[in-house]
Amino acid sequence: MKQPTRYHDLSDPQARPRYTGIASFFRAAHTERLDEVDIGVIGVPYDGGVTNRPGARHGPRAVREQSALLRRISAATGVAPFATARVRDLGDCWLERPFALEGALDEIAAFYRGVVGAGVVPLSVGGDHSISLPILRALGASRPVGMVHIDAHCDTGDDYMGSRFHHGAPFRRAVDEGLLDPTRVIQIGIRGTVNDPDMWGFSTRSGMRVLGMDEFADNGWHFAAEEARRVAGSGPTYLTFDIDSLDPSQAPGTGTPEAGGITALEALRLLRALRGLDFVGADLVEVSPPFDVGGLTAFNGASILFELLCLLVESWQIRHGATRSVKS
Ligand code: MN
Ligand code: MN
Protein backbone atom coordinates (compact mmCIF):
# COMPACT_ATOMS: atom_id res chain seq x y z
CA MET A 1 0.00 0.00 0.00
CA LYS A 2 1.33 3.45 -0.92
CA GLN A 3 2.20 5.56 2.12
CA PRO A 4 0.81 9.10 2.25
CA THR A 5 3.32 11.81 1.43
CA ARG A 6 4.64 13.79 4.41
CA TYR A 7 4.76 17.51 3.82
CA HIS A 8 7.67 18.72 5.98
CA ASP A 9 7.04 22.22 4.69
CA LEU A 10 3.98 22.34 6.94
CA SER A 11 6.25 23.31 9.82
CA ASP A 12 6.38 26.65 8.01
CA PRO A 13 3.19 28.55 8.84
CA GLN A 14 3.34 30.34 5.49
CA ALA A 15 3.17 26.98 3.72
CA ARG A 16 0.14 25.60 5.53
CA PRO A 17 -3.30 25.90 3.94
CA ARG A 18 -3.77 29.61 4.14
CA TYR A 19 -7.32 29.50 5.50
CA THR A 20 -6.17 27.60 8.61
CA GLY A 21 -4.68 28.68 11.90
CA ILE A 22 -4.64 31.99 13.73
CA ALA A 23 -4.47 34.97 11.39
CA SER A 24 -1.20 36.75 12.14
CA PHE A 25 0.23 39.20 9.59
CA PHE A 26 1.17 37.04 6.55
CA ARG A 27 0.79 34.01 8.83
CA ALA A 28 4.20 34.90 10.29
CA ALA A 29 5.03 33.53 13.72
CA HIS A 30 3.94 35.76 16.60
CA THR A 31 6.50 36.76 19.22
CA GLU A 32 7.15 39.60 21.64
CA ARG A 33 10.85 38.70 21.93
CA LEU A 34 12.61 41.45 20.01
CA ASP A 35 15.95 39.61 19.91
CA GLU A 36 14.40 37.00 17.56
CA VAL A 37 13.23 39.54 14.99
CA ASP A 38 14.67 41.51 12.05
CA ILE A 39 11.42 42.93 10.64
CA GLY A 40 8.56 43.33 13.12
CA VAL A 41 5.02 43.70 11.77
CA ILE A 42 3.05 45.62 14.39
CA GLY A 43 -0.62 46.51 14.73
CA VAL A 44 -1.49 49.93 16.12
CA PRO A 45 -5.25 49.71 16.74
CA TYR A 46 -5.66 53.39 17.50
CA ASP A 47 -7.96 55.92 15.79
CA GLY A 48 -8.22 58.67 18.39
CA GLY A 49 -6.89 61.19 15.86
CA VAL A 50 -9.64 60.90 13.23
CA THR A 51 -11.46 64.08 12.24
CA ASN A 52 -14.34 62.35 10.43
CA ARG A 53 -15.48 58.73 10.07
CA PRO A 54 -13.80 56.44 12.63
CA GLY A 55 -13.06 52.71 12.60
CA ALA A 56 -9.36 52.44 11.72
CA ARG A 57 -8.77 50.97 15.19
CA HIS A 58 -10.15 47.78 13.66
CA GLY A 59 -7.64 47.94 10.78
CA PRO A 60 -4.91 45.64 12.13
CA ARG A 61 -7.27 42.73 12.75
CA ALA A 62 -8.88 43.01 9.28
CA VAL A 63 -5.51 43.31 7.54
CA ARG A 64 -4.19 40.28 9.48
CA GLU A 65 -7.19 38.30 8.25
CA GLN A 66 -6.80 39.34 4.59
CA SER A 67 -2.99 39.04 4.65
CA ALA A 68 -3.40 35.30 5.20
CA LEU A 69 -4.32 35.11 1.50
CA LEU A 70 -0.82 36.16 0.47
CA ARG A 71 1.94 33.69 -0.37
CA ARG A 72 5.66 33.69 0.32
CA ILE A 73 7.40 35.07 -2.75
CA SER A 74 6.76 38.10 -4.97
CA ALA A 75 6.04 36.81 -8.46
CA ALA A 76 6.95 40.23 -9.87
CA THR A 77 10.39 40.67 -8.29
CA GLY A 78 11.35 37.26 -6.88
CA VAL A 79 11.82 38.80 -3.43
CA ALA A 80 11.23 36.15 -0.73
CA PRO A 81 10.92 38.16 2.46
CA PHE A 82 10.35 35.26 4.87
CA ALA A 83 13.38 33.36 3.56
CA THR A 84 15.61 36.43 3.75
CA ALA A 85 14.98 37.96 7.18
CA ARG A 86 13.28 36.96 10.40
CA VAL A 87 9.83 38.47 9.83
CA ARG A 88 7.56 38.21 12.87
CA ASP A 89 4.17 39.50 13.99
CA LEU A 90 4.96 41.48 17.14
CA GLY A 91 1.28 41.75 18.04
CA ASP A 92 -0.36 45.07 18.82
CA CYS A 93 1.08 48.20 20.40
CA TRP A 94 -0.83 48.31 23.70
CA LEU A 95 -2.03 51.57 25.17
CA GLU A 96 -2.82 52.01 28.83
CA ARG A 97 -4.76 55.24 28.23
CA PRO A 98 -6.10 55.10 24.67
CA PHE A 99 -8.69 57.87 25.03
CA ALA A 100 -6.34 60.83 25.50
CA LEU A 101 -4.76 61.67 22.15
CA GLU A 102 -1.42 63.23 23.10
CA GLY A 103 -0.78 60.74 25.89
CA ALA A 104 -1.62 57.84 23.58
CA LEU A 105 0.87 59.12 21.01
CA ASP A 106 3.51 59.32 23.79
CA GLU A 107 2.77 55.70 24.68
CA ILE A 108 3.11 54.64 21.03
CA ALA A 109 6.44 56.49 20.81
CA ALA A 110 7.71 54.69 23.93
CA PHE A 111 6.75 51.31 22.44
CA TYR A 112 8.57 52.11 19.19
CA ARG A 113 11.69 53.35 20.99
CA GLY A 114 11.93 49.83 22.39
CA VAL A 115 11.46 48.24 18.97
CA VAL A 116 13.94 50.52 17.19
CA GLY A 117 16.41 50.33 20.10
CA ALA A 118 16.48 46.54 19.71
CA GLY A 119 17.45 46.91 16.05
CA VAL A 120 14.08 45.75 14.75
CA VAL A 121 12.74 47.40 11.56
CA PRO A 122 9.06 48.28 12.17
CA LEU A 123 6.32 47.65 9.60
CA SER A 124 3.15 49.05 11.15
CA VAL A 125 -0.54 48.77 10.42
CA GLY A 126 -2.88 51.44 11.75
CA GLY A 127 -4.85 52.89 13.01
CA ASP A 128 -5.30 56.42 11.73
CA HIS A 129 -2.45 58.53 10.33
CA SER A 130 -1.72 60.21 13.67
CA ILE A 131 0.29 57.09 14.59
CA SER A 132 3.05 57.92 12.11
CA LEU A 133 4.23 60.83 14.29
CA PRO A 134 5.14 58.71 17.35
CA ILE A 135 6.75 56.09 15.09
CA LEU A 136 8.90 58.86 13.58
CA ARG A 137 9.78 60.02 17.10
CA ALA A 138 11.56 56.70 17.49
CA LEU A 139 12.97 56.38 13.95
CA GLY A 140 13.98 60.03 13.56
CA ALA A 141 15.35 60.55 17.08
CA SER A 142 19.05 60.59 16.13
CA ARG A 143 18.68 62.44 12.78
CA PRO A 144 15.82 63.59 10.56
CA VAL A 145 14.73 61.06 7.93
CA GLY A 146 13.30 61.45 4.42
CA MET A 147 9.85 60.14 3.55
CA VAL A 148 7.83 58.77 0.67
CA HIS A 149 4.21 59.58 1.57
CA ILE A 150 1.37 58.19 -0.55
CA ASP A 151 -1.98 59.70 0.41
CA ALA A 152 -4.94 61.72 -0.88
CA HIS A 153 -4.03 64.32 1.77
CA CYS A 154 -0.78 66.05 2.73
CA ASP A 155 -1.47 65.72 6.48
CA THR A 156 0.52 68.87 7.13
CA GLY A 157 -2.36 70.82 8.68
CA ASP A 158 -2.19 72.62 11.98
CA ASP A 159 -4.52 73.24 14.90
CA TYR A 160 -8.00 71.89 14.17
CA MET A 161 -10.69 72.47 16.78
CA GLY A 162 -8.09 72.70 19.51
CA SER A 163 -5.89 69.75 18.55
CA ARG A 164 -2.51 69.79 16.84
CA PHE A 165 -2.09 66.00 16.83
CA HIS A 166 -5.10 64.81 14.79
CA HIS A 167 -4.55 62.62 11.69
CA GLY A 168 -4.40 65.62 9.35
CA ALA A 169 -1.27 67.10 10.93
CA PRO A 170 1.38 64.45 11.80
CA PHE A 171 3.94 65.49 9.20
CA ARG A 172 3.87 69.17 10.13
CA ARG A 173 4.51 68.14 13.74
CA ALA A 174 7.26 65.78 12.57
CA VAL A 175 9.03 68.68 10.82
CA ASP A 176 8.50 70.90 13.91
CA GLU A 177 10.06 68.20 16.08
CA GLY A 178 13.06 67.77 13.77
CA LEU A 179 12.15 64.19 12.82
CA LEU A 180 11.66 64.75 9.09
CA ASP A 181 13.89 66.55 6.57
CA PRO A 182 11.17 68.24 4.46
CA THR A 183 13.52 68.61 1.47
CA ARG A 184 13.66 64.79 1.36
CA VAL A 185 9.87 64.32 1.56
CA ILE A 186 7.58 63.58 -1.41
CA GLN A 187 3.79 63.40 -1.12
CA ILE A 188 2.05 61.46 -3.91
CA GLY A 189 -1.65 61.26 -4.84
CA ILE A 190 -2.89 64.52 -3.26
CA ARG A 191 -6.40 65.57 -4.35
CA GLY A 192 -9.93 66.43 -3.31
CA THR A 193 -11.52 69.44 -1.67
CA VAL A 194 -10.15 71.72 1.06
CA ASN A 195 -11.66 74.04 3.64
CA ASP A 196 -8.90 76.62 3.21
CA PRO A 197 -6.87 77.25 0.03
CA ASP A 198 -3.75 77.13 2.20
CA MET A 199 -4.74 73.89 4.00
CA TRP A 200 -1.59 72.08 2.80
CA GLY A 201 0.57 75.19 2.26
CA PHE A 202 3.06 74.05 4.89
CA SER A 203 4.17 71.22 2.59
CA THR A 204 5.45 73.44 -0.20
CA ARG A 205 6.65 76.21 2.14
CA SER A 206 8.82 73.74 4.05
CA GLY A 207 10.30 72.32 0.82
CA MET A 208 8.35 69.08 0.37
CA ARG A 209 7.64 67.86 -3.17
CA VAL A 210 3.87 67.60 -3.60
CA LEU A 211 2.94 65.37 -6.56
CA GLY A 212 -0.80 65.80 -6.92
CA MET A 213 -3.19 63.34 -8.49
CA ASP A 214 -3.50 65.24 -11.79
CA GLU A 215 0.28 65.18 -12.23
CA PHE A 216 0.27 61.48 -11.32
CA ALA A 217 -2.49 60.69 -13.84
CA ASP A 218 -0.76 62.69 -16.59
CA ASN A 219 2.70 61.18 -16.07
CA GLY A 220 2.08 57.76 -14.51
CA TRP A 221 3.44 55.65 -11.67
CA HIS A 222 6.87 55.39 -13.28
CA PHE A 223 7.33 59.16 -13.19
CA ALA A 224 6.15 59.28 -9.58
CA ALA A 225 8.71 56.62 -8.66
CA GLU A 226 11.50 58.55 -10.40
CA GLU A 227 10.53 61.69 -8.52
CA ALA A 228 10.43 59.77 -5.22
CA ARG A 229 13.92 58.39 -5.84
CA ARG A 230 15.25 61.84 -6.73
CA VAL A 231 13.69 63.55 -3.68
CA ALA A 232 14.42 60.87 -1.05
CA GLY A 233 17.97 60.26 -2.29
CA SER A 234 20.28 57.82 -0.55
CA GLY A 235 19.64 58.70 3.09
CA PRO A 236 17.43 56.87 5.60
CA THR A 237 13.81 57.10 4.49
CA TYR A 238 10.39 56.28 5.95
CA LEU A 239 7.53 55.04 3.78
CA THR A 240 3.95 55.80 4.78
CA PHE A 241 0.95 54.57 2.78
CA ASP A 242 -2.52 55.95 3.51
CA ILE A 243 -5.07 53.60 1.96
CA ASP A 244 -7.22 56.61 0.98
CA SER A 245 -4.63 57.30 -1.75
CA LEU A 246 -6.32 54.47 -3.65
CA ASP A 247 -9.46 55.16 -5.62
CA PRO A 248 -12.55 54.68 -3.40
CA SER A 249 -13.79 52.02 -5.85
CA GLN A 250 -10.84 49.87 -4.70
CA ALA A 251 -10.63 51.12 -1.12
CA PRO A 252 -14.06 52.15 0.15
CA GLY A 253 -13.22 51.18 3.73
CA THR A 254 -11.55 54.36 4.90
CA GLY A 255 -12.54 57.43 6.88
CA THR A 256 -11.95 60.30 4.45
CA PRO A 257 -12.24 59.00 0.87
CA GLU A 258 -11.50 61.23 -2.13
CA ALA A 259 -12.72 60.45 -5.66
CA GLY A 260 -10.31 59.89 -8.53
CA GLY A 261 -7.38 58.09 -6.91
CA ILE A 262 -4.54 55.67 -7.62
CA THR A 263 -5.42 52.12 -8.68
CA ALA A 264 -4.12 49.16 -6.69
CA LEU A 265 -2.04 48.10 -9.70
CA GLU A 266 -0.45 51.54 -10.02
CA ALA A 267 0.35 51.53 -6.31
CA LEU A 268 1.95 48.07 -6.42
CA ARG A 269 4.09 49.03 -9.43
CA LEU A 270 5.05 52.38 -7.90
CA LEU A 271 6.21 50.64 -4.72
CA ARG A 272 8.21 47.99 -6.60
CA ALA A 273 9.97 50.81 -8.48
CA LEU A 274 11.29 52.16 -5.14
CA ARG A 275 13.62 49.18 -4.58
CA GLY A 276 17.06 50.21 -3.42
CA LEU A 277 16.07 53.26 -1.38
CA ASP A 278 17.21 53.00 2.24
CA PHE A 279 13.88 52.36 3.97
CA VAL A 280 14.15 52.21 7.76
CA GLY A 281 10.45 51.63 8.45
CA ALA A 282 7.02 51.77 6.85
CA ASP A 283 3.34 51.86 7.68
CA LEU A 284 -0.09 51.24 6.17
CA VAL A 285 -2.82 53.36 7.75
CA GLU A 286 -6.49 54.36 7.60
CA VAL A 287 -8.07 50.99 6.73
CA SER A 288 -11.50 51.29 8.40
CA PRO A 289 -13.30 47.91 8.27
CA PRO A 290 -16.75 49.23 9.28
CA PHE A 291 -16.88 51.09 5.92
CA ASP A 292 -15.36 48.24 3.93
CA VAL A 293 -17.15 46.08 1.35
CA GLY A 294 -16.37 42.36 1.42
CA GLY A 295 -12.89 42.92 2.85
CA LEU A 296 -11.80 44.65 -0.36
CA THR A 297 -9.95 47.54 1.29
CA ALA A 298 -8.24 45.30 3.84
CA PHE A 299 -7.22 42.90 1.05
CA ASN A 300 -5.76 45.65 -1.13
CA GLY A 301 -4.13 47.01 2.02
CA ALA A 302 -2.58 43.62 2.81
CA SER A 303 -1.29 43.42 -0.76
CA ILE A 304 0.28 46.87 -0.39
CA LEU A 305 1.69 45.75 2.97
CA PHE A 306 3.45 42.82 1.27
CA GLU A 307 5.21 45.27 -1.07
CA LEU A 308 6.23 47.41 1.91
CA LEU A 309 7.60 44.27 3.57
CA CYS A 310 9.63 43.38 0.47
CA LEU A 311 11.11 46.90 0.38
CA LEU A 312 12.03 46.81 4.08
CA VAL A 313 13.61 43.36 3.80
CA GLU A 314 15.72 44.41 0.82
CA SER A 315 16.85 47.62 2.55
CA TRP A 316 17.67 45.66 5.70
CA GLN A 317 19.64 43.17 3.63
CA ILE A 318 21.65 45.92 1.92
CA ARG A 319 22.45 47.60 5.27
CA HIS A 320 23.54 44.34 6.90
CA GLY A 321 25.14 42.69 3.88
CA ALA A 322 23.08 39.72 4.99
CA THR A 323 22.49 36.59 2.96
CA ARG A 324 20.71 34.68 5.66
CA SER A 325 18.62 31.62 4.99
CA VAL A 326 15.63 31.61 7.27
CA LYS A 327 13.25 28.71 7.74
CA SER A 328 10.15 30.69 8.66
MN1 MN B 1 -3.18 60.44 5.76
MN1 MN C 1 -5.55 60.53 3.63
XYZ file of C-alpha atoms and ligand atoms in Angstrom:
330
model
C 0.000 0.000 0.000
C 1.325 3.448 -0.921
C 2.204 5.560 2.115
C 0.806 9.098 2.254
C 3.323 11.808 1.428
C 4.639 13.791 4.414
C 4.756 17.512 3.820
C 7.666 18.724 5.984
C 7.040 22.220 4.691
C 3.981 22.341 6.938
C 6.250 23.306 9.823
C 6.384 26.654 8.012
C 3.185 28.554 8.843
C 3.344 30.344 5.492
C 3.169 26.982 3.724
C 0.140 25.597 5.528
C -3.302 25.897 3.939
C -3.773 29.605 4.140
C -7.316 29.499 5.496
C -6.172 27.601 8.608
C -4.679 28.684 11.897
C -4.640 31.992 13.735
C -4.471 34.974 11.389
C -1.201 36.749 12.139
C 0.233 39.199 9.593
C 1.172 37.041 6.548
C 0.785 34.009 8.830
C 4.198 34.897 10.288
C 5.030 33.532 13.717
C 3.945 35.760 16.601
C 6.496 36.763 19.217
C 7.145 39.602 21.643
C 10.850 38.697 21.931
C 12.607 41.448 20.013
C 15.946 39.605 19.912
C 14.404 37.004 17.557
C 13.232 39.539 14.993
C 14.673 41.505 12.045
C 11.424 42.931 10.641
C 8.557 43.332 13.116
C 5.019 43.698 11.775
C 3.050 45.623 14.387
C -0.623 46.512 14.735
C -1.494 49.925 16.118
C -5.250 49.714 16.742
C -5.660 53.390 17.496
C -7.957 55.925 15.786
C -8.216 58.667 18.394
C -6.893 61.190 15.860
C -9.636 60.896 13.231
C -11.464 64.082 12.241
C -14.341 62.352 10.428
C -15.478 58.733 10.066
C -13.803 56.442 12.631
C -13.060 52.712 12.596
C -9.361 52.443 11.720
C -8.766 50.974 15.194
C -10.152 47.783 13.658
C -7.642 47.937 10.778
C -4.912 45.642 12.133
C -7.269 42.731 12.747
C -8.884 43.010 9.282
C -5.508 43.307 7.541
C -4.186 40.284 9.476
C -7.191 38.303 8.246
C -6.797 39.338 4.587
C -2.989 39.044 4.651
C -3.404 35.297 5.198
C -4.320 35.111 1.498
C -0.817 36.163 0.467
C 1.937 33.690 -0.372
C 5.660 33.689 0.324
C 7.403 35.072 -2.750
C 6.760 38.103 -4.968
C 6.041 36.809 -8.462
C 6.954 40.229 -9.869
C 10.392 40.666 -8.288
C 11.347 37.265 -6.877
C 11.820 38.798 -3.433
C 11.235 36.153 -0.735
C 10.922 38.163 2.463
C 10.352 35.265 4.874
C 13.382 33.358 3.564
C 15.612 36.430 3.752
C 14.982 37.958 7.180
C 13.283 36.958 10.399
C 9.827 38.467 9.825
C 7.559 38.208 12.866
C 4.175 39.497 13.994
C 4.956 41.477 17.135
C 1.284 41.753 18.041
C -0.359 45.068 18.822
C 1.078 48.200 20.400
C -0.829 48.311 23.697
C -2.029 51.575 25.166
C -2.823 52.014 28.830
C -4.759 55.240 28.228
C -6.101 55.104 24.674
C -8.686 57.867 25.028
C -6.335 60.831 25.505
C -4.757 61.672 22.149
C -1.424 63.229 23.096
C -0.776 60.736 25.887
C -1.621 57.837 23.579
C 0.875 59.119 21.013
C 3.510 59.321 23.794
C 2.773 55.701 24.683
C 3.105 54.639 21.032
C 6.439 56.487 20.811
C 7.711 54.686 23.927
C 6.745 51.306 22.437
C 8.574 52.110 19.187
C 11.689 53.346 20.992
C 11.927 49.827 22.394
C 11.457 48.240 18.971
C 13.938 50.524 17.192
C 16.407 50.333 20.102
C 16.476 46.541 19.714
C 17.451 46.914 16.049
C 14.078 45.751 14.747
C 12.741 47.401 11.563
C 9.063 48.282 12.169
C 6.317 47.652 9.596
C 3.151 49.052 11.151
C -0.545 48.765 10.425
C -2.877 51.441 11.751
C -4.849 52.889 13.014
C -5.299 56.420 11.731
C -2.452 58.532 10.329
C -1.720 60.215 13.672
C 0.287 57.093 14.591
C 3.050 57.920 12.108
C 4.234 60.828 14.292
C 5.140 58.713 17.353
C 6.750 56.092 15.090
C 8.904 58.864 13.577
C 9.775 60.023 17.105
C 11.561 56.701 17.485
C 12.973 56.379 13.947
C 13.984 60.025 13.562
C 15.353 60.545 17.085
C 19.046 60.593 16.127
C 18.682 62.439 12.782
C 15.824 63.588 10.559
C 14.732 61.058 7.930
C 13.303 61.449 4.419
C 9.854 60.139 3.554
C 7.828 58.773 0.669
C 4.213 59.581 1.568
C 1.372 58.188 -0.549
C -1.983 59.699 0.408
C -4.943 61.723 -0.881
C -4.034 64.318 1.773
C -0.780 66.052 2.729
C -1.474 65.717 6.481
C 0.522 68.867 7.134
C -2.356 70.821 8.681
C -2.189 72.619 11.979
C -4.521 73.240 14.899
C -8.001 71.889 14.169
C -10.688 72.473 16.779
C -8.087 72.700 19.514
C -5.891 69.752 18.553
C -2.510 69.791 16.839
C -2.090 66.000 16.829
C -5.103 64.810 14.792
C -4.555 62.620 11.695
C -4.399 65.624 9.354
C -1.270 67.104 10.933
C 1.377 64.454 11.799
C 3.940 65.492 9.198
C 3.868 69.168 10.132
C 4.508 68.136 13.737
C 7.262 65.782 12.568
C 9.032 68.678 10.822
C 8.499 70.899 13.905
C 10.060 68.197 16.077
C 13.064 67.771 13.766
C 12.153 64.187 12.823
C 11.663 64.754 9.087
C 13.890 66.548 6.566
C 11.166 68.240 4.462
C 13.515 68.615 1.473
C 13.660 64.791 1.356
C 9.869 64.320 1.555
C 7.578 63.581 -1.411
C 3.790 63.403 -1.124
C 2.047 61.464 -3.914
C -1.651 61.260 -4.840
C -2.892 64.517 -3.260
C -6.396 65.568 -4.347
C -9.927 66.430 -3.306
C -11.521 69.441 -1.671
C -10.147 71.718 1.063
C -11.661 74.038 3.640
C -8.905 76.616 3.211
C -6.875 77.251 0.031
C -3.754 77.126 2.196
C -4.737 73.893 3.998
C -1.592 72.079 2.800
C 0.574 75.187 2.264
C 3.060 74.048 4.888
C 4.165 71.215 2.592
C 5.445 73.436 -0.205
C 6.653 76.212 2.139
C 8.821 73.740 4.049
C 10.301 72.324 0.817
C 8.352 69.076 0.374
C 7.643 67.860 -3.170
C 3.874 67.600 -3.604
C 2.944 65.367 -6.563
C -0.796 65.799 -6.924
C -3.192 63.336 -8.486
C -3.504 65.244 -11.787
C 0.276 65.176 -12.230
C 0.269 61.481 -11.322
C -2.488 60.692 -13.836
C -0.761 62.692 -16.589
C 2.703 61.176 -16.073
C 2.078 57.756 -14.512
C 3.436 55.646 -11.671
C 6.870 55.392 -13.278
C 7.335 59.162 -13.188
C 6.151 59.282 -9.583
C 8.713 56.624 -8.658
C 11.498 58.549 -10.401
C 10.527 61.688 -8.516
C 10.433 59.769 -5.224
C 13.921 58.390 -5.839
C 15.245 61.845 -6.727
C 13.693 63.546 -3.682
C 14.420 60.874 -1.055
C 17.965 60.265 -2.293
C 20.278 57.816 -0.551
C 19.643 58.704 3.091
C 17.426 56.868 5.602
C 13.810 57.097 4.487
C 10.391 56.280 5.952
C 7.527 55.038 3.776
C 3.946 55.801 4.775
C 0.947 54.568 2.779
C -2.518 55.954 3.509
C -5.069 53.601 1.955
C -7.220 56.607 0.977
C -4.627 57.299 -1.751
C -6.317 54.466 -3.653
C -9.460 55.161 -5.620
C -12.552 54.678 -3.401
C -13.791 52.019 -5.846
C -10.842 49.870 -4.704
C -10.628 51.124 -1.118
C -14.063 52.154 0.149
C -13.220 51.178 3.730
C -11.548 54.359 4.900
C -12.543 57.428 6.881
C -11.953 60.297 4.446
C -12.241 58.995 0.866
C -11.500 61.233 -2.135
C -12.721 60.448 -5.660
C -10.309 59.890 -8.532
C -7.379 58.095 -6.910
C -4.541 55.674 -7.616
C -5.420 52.120 -8.682
C -4.117 49.163 -6.692
C -2.040 48.095 -9.698
C -0.453 51.537 -10.022
C 0.351 51.526 -6.309
C 1.950 48.068 -6.422
C 4.090 49.032 -9.431
C 5.051 52.383 -7.898
C 6.206 50.637 -4.718
C 8.214 47.991 -6.602
C 9.971 50.807 -8.477
C 11.295 52.164 -5.144
C 13.615 49.180 -4.583
C 17.057 50.210 -3.420
C 16.069 53.263 -1.380
C 17.214 53.002 2.243
C 13.882 52.358 3.968
C 14.146 52.213 7.755
C 10.455 51.634 8.453
C 7.015 51.769 6.846
C 3.335 51.856 7.680
C -0.085 51.243 6.171
C -2.818 53.360 7.746
C -6.492 54.363 7.602
C -8.070 50.993 6.731
C -11.497 51.286 8.395
C -13.295 47.908 8.271
C -16.752 49.232 9.283
C -16.884 51.088 5.922
C -15.363 48.236 3.929
C -17.150 46.076 1.352
C -16.373 42.361 1.417
C -12.890 42.920 2.854
C -11.799 44.654 -0.365
C -9.952 47.535 1.293
C -8.241 45.301 3.840
C -7.222 42.900 1.054
C -5.763 45.645 -1.129
C -4.132 47.013 2.019
C -2.583 43.623 2.805
C -1.291 43.423 -0.764
C 0.285 46.874 -0.389
C 1.689 45.749 2.974
C 3.448 42.822 1.270
C 5.212 45.268 -1.074
C 6.230 47.410 1.913
C 7.604 44.273 3.572
C 9.634 43.381 0.472
C 11.106 46.895 0.379
C 12.027 46.813 4.080
C 13.608 43.359 3.797
C 15.723 44.408 0.816
C 16.847 47.623 2.545
C 17.671 45.662 5.697
C 19.644 43.166 3.628
C 21.654 45.920 1.917
C 22.445 47.602 5.273
C 23.545 44.338 6.902
C 25.140 42.689 3.880
C 23.081 39.721 4.987
C 22.486 36.594 2.961
C 20.705 34.678 5.657
C 18.618 31.621 4.986
C 15.634 31.609 7.271
C 13.245 28.711 7.741
C 10.147 30.687 8.661
Mn -3.177 60.439 5.759
Mn -5.548 60.534 3.625
